[in-house]
Coordinates of C-alpha atoms in Angstrom, one line a residue:
X8 CA 22.0 -246.1 165.7
X9 CA 20.7 -242.7 164.8
X10 CA 16.9 -243.0 164.2
X11 CA 14.5 -240.2 163.2
X12 CA 10.8 -240.7 163.9
X13 CA 8.2 -238.7 162.0
X14 CA 5.0 -238.4 164.0
X15 CA 4.6 -238.5 167.8
X16 CA 1.1 -239.8 168.2
X17 CA 0.4 -242.9 170.2
X18 CA 2.6 -245.1 168.0
X19 CA 5.4 -242.6 167.3
X20 CA 6.1 -241.4 170.8
X21 CA 6.0 -244.9 172.2
X22 CA 8.5 -246.0 169.6
X23 CA 10.7 -243.0 170.3
X24 CA 11.0 -243.6 174.1
X25 CA 11.3 -247.3 173.7
X26 CA 14.0 -247.1 171.0
X27 CA 15.9 -244.6 173.2
X28 CA 15.5 -246.9 176.1
X29 CA 17.2 -249.6 174.0
X30 CA 20.2 -247.3 173.6
X31 CA 19.6 -245.7 170.2
X32 CA 20.0 -241.9 169.6
X33 CA 16.4 -240.9 168.7
X34 CA 15.1 -237.7 167.2
X35 CA 11.3 -237.3 167.1
X36 CA 9.8 -234.9 164.6
X37 CA 6.3 -233.3 164.7
X38 CA 4.7 -229.9 164.4
X39 CA 6.1 -227.1 166.5
X40 CA 3.5 -227.0 169.3
X41 CA 3.9 -230.8 170.0
X42 CA 7.7 -230.5 169.9
X43 CA 7.6 -227.7 172.4
X44 CA 5.5 -229.8 174.8
X45 CA 7.9 -232.8 174.5
X46 CA 10.9 -230.6 174.9
X47 CA 9.3 -229.4 178.2
X48 CA 9.1 -233.0 179.2
X49 CA 5.3 -233.2 178.9
X50 CA 3.8 -236.2 177.2
X51 CA 0.9 -235.0 175.0
X52 CA -0.9 -238.4 175.0
X53 CA -1.9 -240.4 178.1
X54 CA -0.4 -243.9 178.2
X55 CA 0.7 -245.8 181.4
X56 CA 4.4 -245.5 182.0
X57 CA 5.0 -243.0 179.1
X58 CA 5.6 -239.9 181.1
X59 CA 8.1 -241.7 183.3
X60 CA 10.0 -243.2 180.4
X61 CA 10.0 -239.8 178.6
X62 CA 11.6 -238.2 181.6
X63 CA 14.2 -241.0 181.9
X64 CA 15.2 -240.7 178.2
X65 CA 15.3 -236.9 178.4
X66 CA 17.6 -237.1 181.4
X67 CA 19.8 -239.7 179.6
X68 CA 20.2 -237.3 176.7
X69 CA 19.6 -239.7 173.8
X70 CA 16.0 -238.5 173.0
X71 CA 15.7 -235.3 170.9
X72 CA 12.9 -233.3 169.3
X73 CA 12.8 -231.3 166.1
X74 CA 10.2 -229.7 163.9
X75 CA 12.4 -229.4 160.7
X76 CA 12.9 -232.4 158.3
X77 CA 16.3 -231.4 157.1
X78 CA 17.9 -231.1 160.5
X79 CA 16.0 -234.0 162.0
X80 CA 17.3 -236.4 159.3
X81 CA 20.7 -234.9 158.8
X82 CA 22.7 -237.7 160.4
X83 CA 20.1 -240.4 160.6
X84 CA 20.7 -244.1 159.8
X85 CA 17.0 -244.8 159.6
X86 CA 13.8 -242.9 159.3
X87 CA 10.6 -244.3 161.0
X88 CA 7.3 -243.0 159.7
X89 CA 4.4 -243.1 162.2
X90 CA 1.9 -240.6 160.9
X91 CA -1.8 -241.0 160.8
X92 CA -3.6 -242.8 158.0
X93 CA -7.3 -242.3 158.6
X94 CA -10.1 -243.5 156.4
X95 CA -11.6 -241.1 153.9
X96 CA -15.4 -240.7 153.3
X97 CA -15.2 -243.0 150.3
X98 CA -13.6 -245.8 152.3
X99 CA -10.1 -245.4 150.9
X100 CA -7.2 -244.8 153.2
X101 CA -6.0 -241.2 153.4
X102 CA -2.3 -241.3 152.7
X103 CA -1.9 -237.5 152.6
X104 CA 0.4 -237.5 155.7
X105 CA 2.6 -240.1 154.1
X106 CA 2.7 -238.1 150.9
X107 CA 3.6 -235.0 152.9
X108 CA 6.6 -236.8 154.5
X109 CA 7.7 -237.8 150.9
X110 CA 7.5 -234.2 149.7
X111 CA 9.5 -233.0 152.7
X112 CA 12.2 -235.6 152.0
X113 CA 12.4 -234.5 148.4
X114 CA 12.6 -230.8 149.4
X115 CA 15.4 -231.5 151.9
X116 CA 17.3 -233.5 149.4
X117 CA 18.3 -235.9 152.1
X118 CA 16.9 -239.3 153.0
X119 CA 18.4 -241.9 155.4
X120 CA 19.3 -245.2 153.8
X121 CA 16.5 -247.1 155.6
X122 CA 12.9 -245.9 155.7
X123 CA 10.7 -247.8 158.1
X124 CA 6.9 -247.5 157.7
X125 CA 5.0 -248.1 160.9
X126 CA 1.8 -246.4 159.8
X127 CA -0.9 -248.9 158.7
X128 CA -1.0 -248.6 154.9
X129 CA -2.8 -250.4 152.0
X130 CA -1.0 -253.2 150.3
X131 CA 1.5 -251.9 147.8
X132 CA 2.1 -248.5 149.5
X133 CA 5.7 -249.2 150.4
X134 CA 6.5 -250.3 146.9
X135 CA 5.1 -247.0 145.6
X136 CA 7.0 -245.0 148.3
X137 CA 10.3 -246.6 147.4
X138 CA 9.7 -246.0 143.7
X139 CA 8.9 -242.3 144.4
X140 CA 12.1 -241.9 146.5
X141 CA 14.2 -243.5 143.9
X142 CA 12.6 -241.4 141.2
X143 CA 13.6 -238.3 143.1
X144 CA 17.2 -239.5 143.3
X145 CA 16.9 -240.6 147.0
X146 CA 18.4 -244.1 147.4
X147 CA 16.7 -245.7 150.3
X148 CA 15.3 -249.1 151.2
X149 CA 11.7 -248.9 152.3
X150 CA 10.5 -251.6 154.7
X151 CA 7.2 -252.2 156.4
X152 CA 7.4 -252.9 160.1
X153 CA 3.9 -253.1 161.5
X154 CA 3.1 -252.1 165.1
X155 CA 0.9 -254.4 167.3
X156 CA 0.5 -252.0 170.2
X157 CA -2.5 -252.0 172.5
X158 CA -3.3 -248.6 173.9
X159 CA -3.1 -248.9 177.6
X160 CA -0.2 -251.3 177.5
X161 CA 1.7 -249.9 174.5
X162 CA 5.1 -249.7 176.2
X163 CA 5.0 -253.2 177.4
X164 CA 3.8 -254.4 174.0
X165 CA 6.7 -252.7 172.3
X166 CA 9.4 -254.0 174.7
X167 CA 7.9 -257.5 175.0
X168 CA 6.0 -258.3 171.8
X169 CA 4.5 -261.6 170.7
X170 CA 6.3 -261.2 167.4
X171 CA 8.1 -258.7 165.2
X172 CA 7.4 -258.5 161.5
X173 CA 10.0 -257.3 159.0
X174 CA 8.5 -256.6 155.5
X175 CA 11.7 -256.0 153.5
X176 CA 13.1 -256.7 150.0
X177 CA 16.8 -256.9 150.8
X178 CA 19.2 -258.6 153.2
X179 CA 20.8 -255.3 154.0
X180 CA 17.6 -253.8 155.3
X181 CA 16.8 -256.9 157.3
X182 CA 20.2 -256.7 159.0
X183 CA 19.6 -253.0 159.9
X184 CA 16.2 -253.8 161.4
X185 CA 17.7 -256.6 163.5
X186 CA 20.2 -254.1 164.8
X187 CA 17.4 -251.7 165.7
X188 CA 15.5 -254.3 167.7
X189 CA 18.5 -255.8 169.3
X190 CA 17.7 -256.2 173.0
X191 CA 14.1 -257.3 172.4
X192 CA 13.5 -261.0 172.8
X193 CA 10.8 -262.0 170.4
X194 CA 10.2 -264.2 167.3
X195 CA 11.0 -262.3 164.1
X196 CA 9.1 -263.0 160.9
X197 CA 10.8 -261.8 157.7
X198 CA 8.6 -261.6 154.6
X199 CA 8.0 -259.4 151.6
X200 CA 6.5 -255.9 152.1
X201 CA 3.1 -256.7 150.7
X202 CA 2.6 -259.7 153.0
X203 CA 3.7 -257.6 156.0
X204 CA 1.2 -254.8 155.0
X205 CA -1.5 -257.4 154.9
X206 CA -0.5 -259.1 158.2
X207 CA -1.3 -255.8 160.0
X208 CA -4.8 -255.6 158.5
X209 CA -5.5 -259.3 159.0
X210 CA -4.5 -259.1 162.6
X211 CA -6.7 -256.2 163.5
X212 CA -9.7 -257.4 161.5
X213 CA -9.4 -260.9 163.1
X214 CA -9.6 -259.3 166.6
X215 CA -12.5 -257.2 165.5
X216 CA -14.2 -260.4 164.2
X217 CA -13.7 -262.1 167.6
X218 CA -15.4 -259.2 169.4
X219 CA -18.4 -259.2 167.0
X220 CA -18.7 -263.0 167.3
X221 CA -19.0 -262.6 171.1
X222 CA -21.6 -259.9 170.6
X223 CA -23.6 -262.0 168.1
X224 CA -23.6 -264.9 170.6
X225 CA -24.6 -262.4 173.4
X226 CA -27.8 -261.6 171.4
X227 CA -28.5 -265.4 171.1
X228 CA -27.9 -265.8 174.9
X229 CA -30.4 -263.1 175.6
X230 CA -33.0 -264.9 173.5
X231 CA -32.4 -268.3 175.1
X232 CA -31.7 -267.2 178.7
X233 CA -28.1 -268.4 178.6
X234 CA -25.0 -266.6 180.1
X235 CA -22.6 -265.2 177.6
X236 CA -19.8 -265.1 180.2
X237 CA -20.1 -268.9 180.6
X238 CA -20.4 -269.5 176.9
X239 CA -17.3 -267.5 176.0
X240 CA -15.4 -269.0 178.9
X241 CA -16.2 -272.5 177.5
X242 CA -15.1 -271.3 174.1
X243 CA -12.0 -269.4 175.2
X244 CA -10.5 -272.2 177.2
X245 CA -10.0 -274.1 174.0
X246 CA -6.3 -273.4 173.3
X247 CA -7.0 -273.3 169.5
X248 CA -9.2 -270.2 170.2
X249 CA -8.0 -268.5 173.3
X250 CA -9.9 -266.2 175.8
X251 CA -8.8 -262.8 174.5
X252 CA -11.2 -260.5 172.7
X253 CA -14.2 -262.6 173.5
X254 CA -15.9 -260.3 175.9
X255 CA -19.4 -259.2 174.8
X256 CA -20.3 -255.6 175.3
X257 CA -21.0 -252.3 173.5
X258 CA -18.7 -253.1 170.6
X259 CA -15.2 -252.2 169.6
X260 CA -14.0 -248.6 169.0
X261 CA -10.7 -246.7 168.7
X262 CA -8.6 -245.6 165.8
X263 CA -7.7 -249.0 164.5
X264 CA -10.3 -251.7 164.2
X265 CA -13.1 -249.8 162.3
X266 CA -10.6 -248.0 160.2
X267 CA -8.6 -251.0 159.2
X268 CA -11.6 -253.1 158.6
X269 CA -13.1 -250.5 156.3
X270 CA -9.8 -250.1 154.5
X271 CA -9.5 -253.8 153.9
X272 CA -13.1 -254.0 152.6
X273 CA -12.3 -251.1 150.2
X274 CA -9.1 -252.8 149.1
X275 CA -11.0 -256.0 148.3
X276 CA -13.5 -254.1 146.1
X277 CA -10.6 -252.5 144.2
X278 CA -9.4 -255.9 143.1
X279 CA -12.8 -257.4 142.8
X280 CA -12.8 -259.5 145.9
X281 CA -15.8 -259.6 148.3
X282 CA -15.1 -260.0 152.0
X283 CA -18.5 -261.0 153.5
X284 CA -17.0 -262.0 156.9
X285 CA -15.7 -258.5 157.4
X286 CA -18.9 -257.0 156.3
X287 CA -20.8 -259.0 158.9
X288 CA -18.2 -258.0 161.5
X289 CA -18.8 -254.3 160.9
X290 CA -22.6 -254.7 160.7
X291 CA -22.7 -256.5 164.1
X292 CA -20.6 -253.8 165.7
X293 CA -22.6 -251.0 164.2
X294 CA -25.7 -252.4 165.8
X295 CA -24.4 -252.6 169.3
X296 CA -25.1 -249.0 170.5
X297 CA -28.4 -248.6 168.7
X298 CA -29.6 -251.9 170.3
X299 CA -28.5 -250.5 173.7
X300 CA -30.4 -247.3 173.2
X301 CA -33.5 -249.2 172.3
X302 CA -33.2 -251.2 175.5
X303 CA -32.8 -248.0 177.5
X304 CA -35.8 -246.2 175.9
X305 CA -38.0 -249.3 176.5
X306 CA -37.4 -248.8 180.2
X307 CA -38.7 -245.2 180.0
X308 CA -42.2 -244.1 179.1
X309 CA -40.7 -241.1 177.2
X310 CA -37.0 -240.4 176.7
X311 CA -37.4 -236.7 176.1
X312 CA -35.7 -234.7 178.9
X313 CA -34.4 -237.8 180.7
X314 CA -30.9 -237.6 182.2
X315 CA -28.4 -240.3 181.4
X316 CA -25.2 -240.9 183.3
X317 CA -22.4 -242.5 181.3
X318 CA -19.4 -244.1 182.9
X319 CA -16.5 -244.0 180.4
X320 CA -15.7 -241.7 177.5
X321 CA -12.5 -243.2 176.1
X322 CA -12.9 -246.2 173.8
X323 CA -11.1 -248.5 176.3
X324 CA -9.5 -248.2 179.8
X325 CA -6.0 -246.8 180.4
X326 CA -6.1 -244.3 177.6
X327 CA -7.5 -240.9 176.9
X328 CA -8.2 -241.7 173.3
X329 CA -11.8 -241.0 172.2
X330 CA -11.4 -241.6 168.5
X331 CA -14.3 -243.6 167.2
X332 CA -15.3 -244.4 170.9
X333 CA -18.7 -246.1 171.3
X334 CA -19.5 -243.2 173.6
X335 CA -19.6 -240.9 170.6
X336 CA -22.3 -243.0 168.8
X337 CA -24.3 -243.1 172.0
X338 CA -24.1 -239.3 172.4
X339 CA -25.4 -238.8 168.9
X340 CA -28.4 -241.1 169.5
X341 CA -29.1 -239.4 172.8
X342 CA -29.1 -236.0 171.2
X343 CA -31.6 -237.3 168.6
X344 CA -33.9 -238.5 171.4
X345 CA -33.4 -235.3 173.4
X346 CA -31.7 -237.2 176.3
X347 CA -29.5 -235.1 178.6
X348 CA -26.1 -236.8 178.9
X349 CA -23.7 -236.4 181.9
X350 CA -20.5 -238.4 181.7
X351 CA -17.5 -239.3 183.8
X352 CA -14.1 -240.6 182.8
X353 CA -11.0 -241.0 185.0
X354 CA -8.7 -239.5 182.3
X355 CA -10.9 -237.7 179.8
X356 CA -11.7 -234.5 181.7
X357 CA -12.5 -232.3 178.8
X358 CA -14.3 -233.1 175.5
X359 CA -14.3 -231.2 172.2
X360 CA -17.9 -232.1 171.3
X361 CA -21.2 -230.6 172.3
X362 CA -24.2 -232.2 174.1
X363 CA -22.5 -233.7 177.1
X364 CA -21.7 -232.4 180.6
X365 CA -18.5 -233.9 182.0
X366 CA -18.7 -234.6 185.8
X367 CA -15.9 -234.3 188.3
X368 CA -16.7 -237.6 189.9
X369 CA -18.9 -240.7 189.2
X370 CA -21.1 -239.8 192.1
X371 CA -21.7 -236.3 190.8
X372 CA -22.6 -238.0 187.4
X373 CA -25.0 -240.4 189.1
X374 CA -26.9 -237.7 191.0
X375 CA -30.4 -237.2 189.6
X376 CA -29.8 -239.6 186.7
X377 CA -32.7 -241.5 185.2
X378 CA -30.3 -244.3 184.1
X379 CA -26.6 -245.1 184.0
X380 CA -24.7 -246.9 181.2
X381 CA -21.3 -248.4 182.0
X382 CA -19.5 -247.9 178.7
X383 CA -15.8 -248.3 179.5
X384 CA -14.4 -251.0 181.8
X385 CA -12.1 -248.8 183.9
X386 CA -11.1 -250.9 186.9
X387 CA -12.1 -248.1 189.3
X388 CA -15.7 -248.3 188.2
X389 CA -15.9 -251.9 189.6
X390 CA -14.8 -250.6 193.0
X391 CA -17.4 -247.8 193.2
X392 CA -20.0 -247.9 196.1
X393 CA -22.8 -249.0 193.8
X394 CA -25.4 -248.9 196.5
X395 CA -24.6 -245.2 197.0
X396 CA -24.6 -244.8 193.2
X397 CA -28.1 -246.0 192.7
X398 CA -29.4 -244.2 195.8
X399 CA -28.2 -240.9 194.2
X400 CA -30.2 -241.6 191.0
X401 CA -33.7 -240.4 190.2
X402 CA -34.5 -243.7 188.5
X403 CA -32.3 -246.7 189.5
X404 CA -31.7 -248.1 186.0
X405 CA -28.3 -249.5 185.4
X406 CA -27.1 -250.9 182.0
X407 CA -23.8 -252.7 182.4
X408 CA -22.4 -252.4 178.9
X409 CA -19.3 -254.4 179.7
X410 CA -20.6 -257.0 182.2
X411 CA -18.0 -255.9 184.8
X412 CA -20.1 -255.8 188.0
X413 CA -19.6 -258.9 190.1
X414 CA -22.4 -261.2 190.9
X415 CA -22.2 -260.2 194.5
X416 CA -22.6 -256.5 193.7
X417 CA -25.5 -257.3 191.4
X418 CA -27.2 -259.4 194.1
X419 CA -26.8 -256.6 196.6
X420 CA -28.3 -254.1 194.2
X421 CA -31.3 -256.3 193.4
X422 CA -32.2 -256.4 197.0
X423 CA -32.9 -252.7 196.9
X424 CA -36.3 -251.4 195.9
X425 CA -36.8 -250.2 192.3
X426 CA -33.4 -251.2 190.9
X427 CA -33.3 -252.4 187.3
X428 CA -30.1 -254.0 186.2
X429 CA -29.5 -254.8 182.5
X430 CA -26.4 -256.8 181.6
X431 CA -25.2 -258.0 178.2
X432 CA -26.1 -261.5 177.0
X433 CA -27.3 -262.9 180.3
X434 CA -30.3 -263.1 182.6
X435 CA -30.0 -261.1 185.8
X436 CA -31.2 -264.0 188.0
X437 CA -28.1 -266.0 187.3
X438 CA -26.2 -264.3 190.1
X439 CA -24.0 -267.1 191.2
X440 CA -20.9 -267.6 189.1
X441 CA -20.5 -271.2 187.9
X442 CA -17.0 -272.6 188.3
X443 CA -15.1 -275.3 186.4
X444 CA -13.7 -278.0 188.7

């Protein structure tokens, strides 16, 4: 099948290479500078396995790139929209990029018979998009096919998903969608467009809610001297709940959870529905970094001029995405308190914001630091020589914002003079992991 994809961000480029891998003839469209990079076989986002699959598809010859709507859609059977839908200052979703695609389709006078919306959009958006296309004389079925990709494992999630959701209004569009996904073995749920649009929001906000629940319980554990790791293990082994997204830490970040939660809250207000559970989820998350900074400052007599080392800039491991990363909130608060920030990230080597020095290695970052905060749970951070790290520091204060250091490493550090270790939701003295027999 001939498929055109509009937008080559994290979702669009992964969809492009994966659909090409499935045997479709794919054309990806974006602005000229991005297209030139992709035509040169250079992935412009960092995702495990992406560069290799991009190279493979380019060599096979069934992945193409174009910056012009008319030529990109000329022979397409389906158009997949994967453009950004950020949140506006007023809480509503910014649909300007979707609207821009609509205008380009109108100007070209050509539209494939099937339009697949991958972008996360408010309920009813696909209905409006189809009505606008039909009003312009462009006969196309618009469907909503949400993505459930996790950055860092997006290719695997696309090829081996838990489920695939088709939000469509006709049997013909369902048949075409099944042809597109032929070769992927996963349960398929077919429903109306509005339900599919809400499935996407409900999925992301539920995951955010689990994270905030774990963080709320972590605060309680700190007050009672319990261990959040053991509490969440006991909760997560219940098959009705599951262990995923129950790790306490510095809070969620990235381009999805906060954005989608805010959009859903705003959508509820539009129709006069309050969503207090989501309000609490956001409030708990918003408190995580400020609480961490309060802990940090309490360990210093005066934060002014102190040097803070931060391990991890991206919002999660295995990605270079810094959008809405907890690190950014930390940086703003540090600037307010005149704290000098030095950071290290295995993938994020350059940043477009002021007030931070990016180090070439974690040991360079640690040198002369008055404290270190572990922000992102990159696996390589666990393998560091932590004795060397604290010996390089001016003050040996370590805040483990992700609870990733093993009990053995912590016990080793606590034997050194002057080391202060601050985990999340547990007392330091519980250094022996309890096991379930």
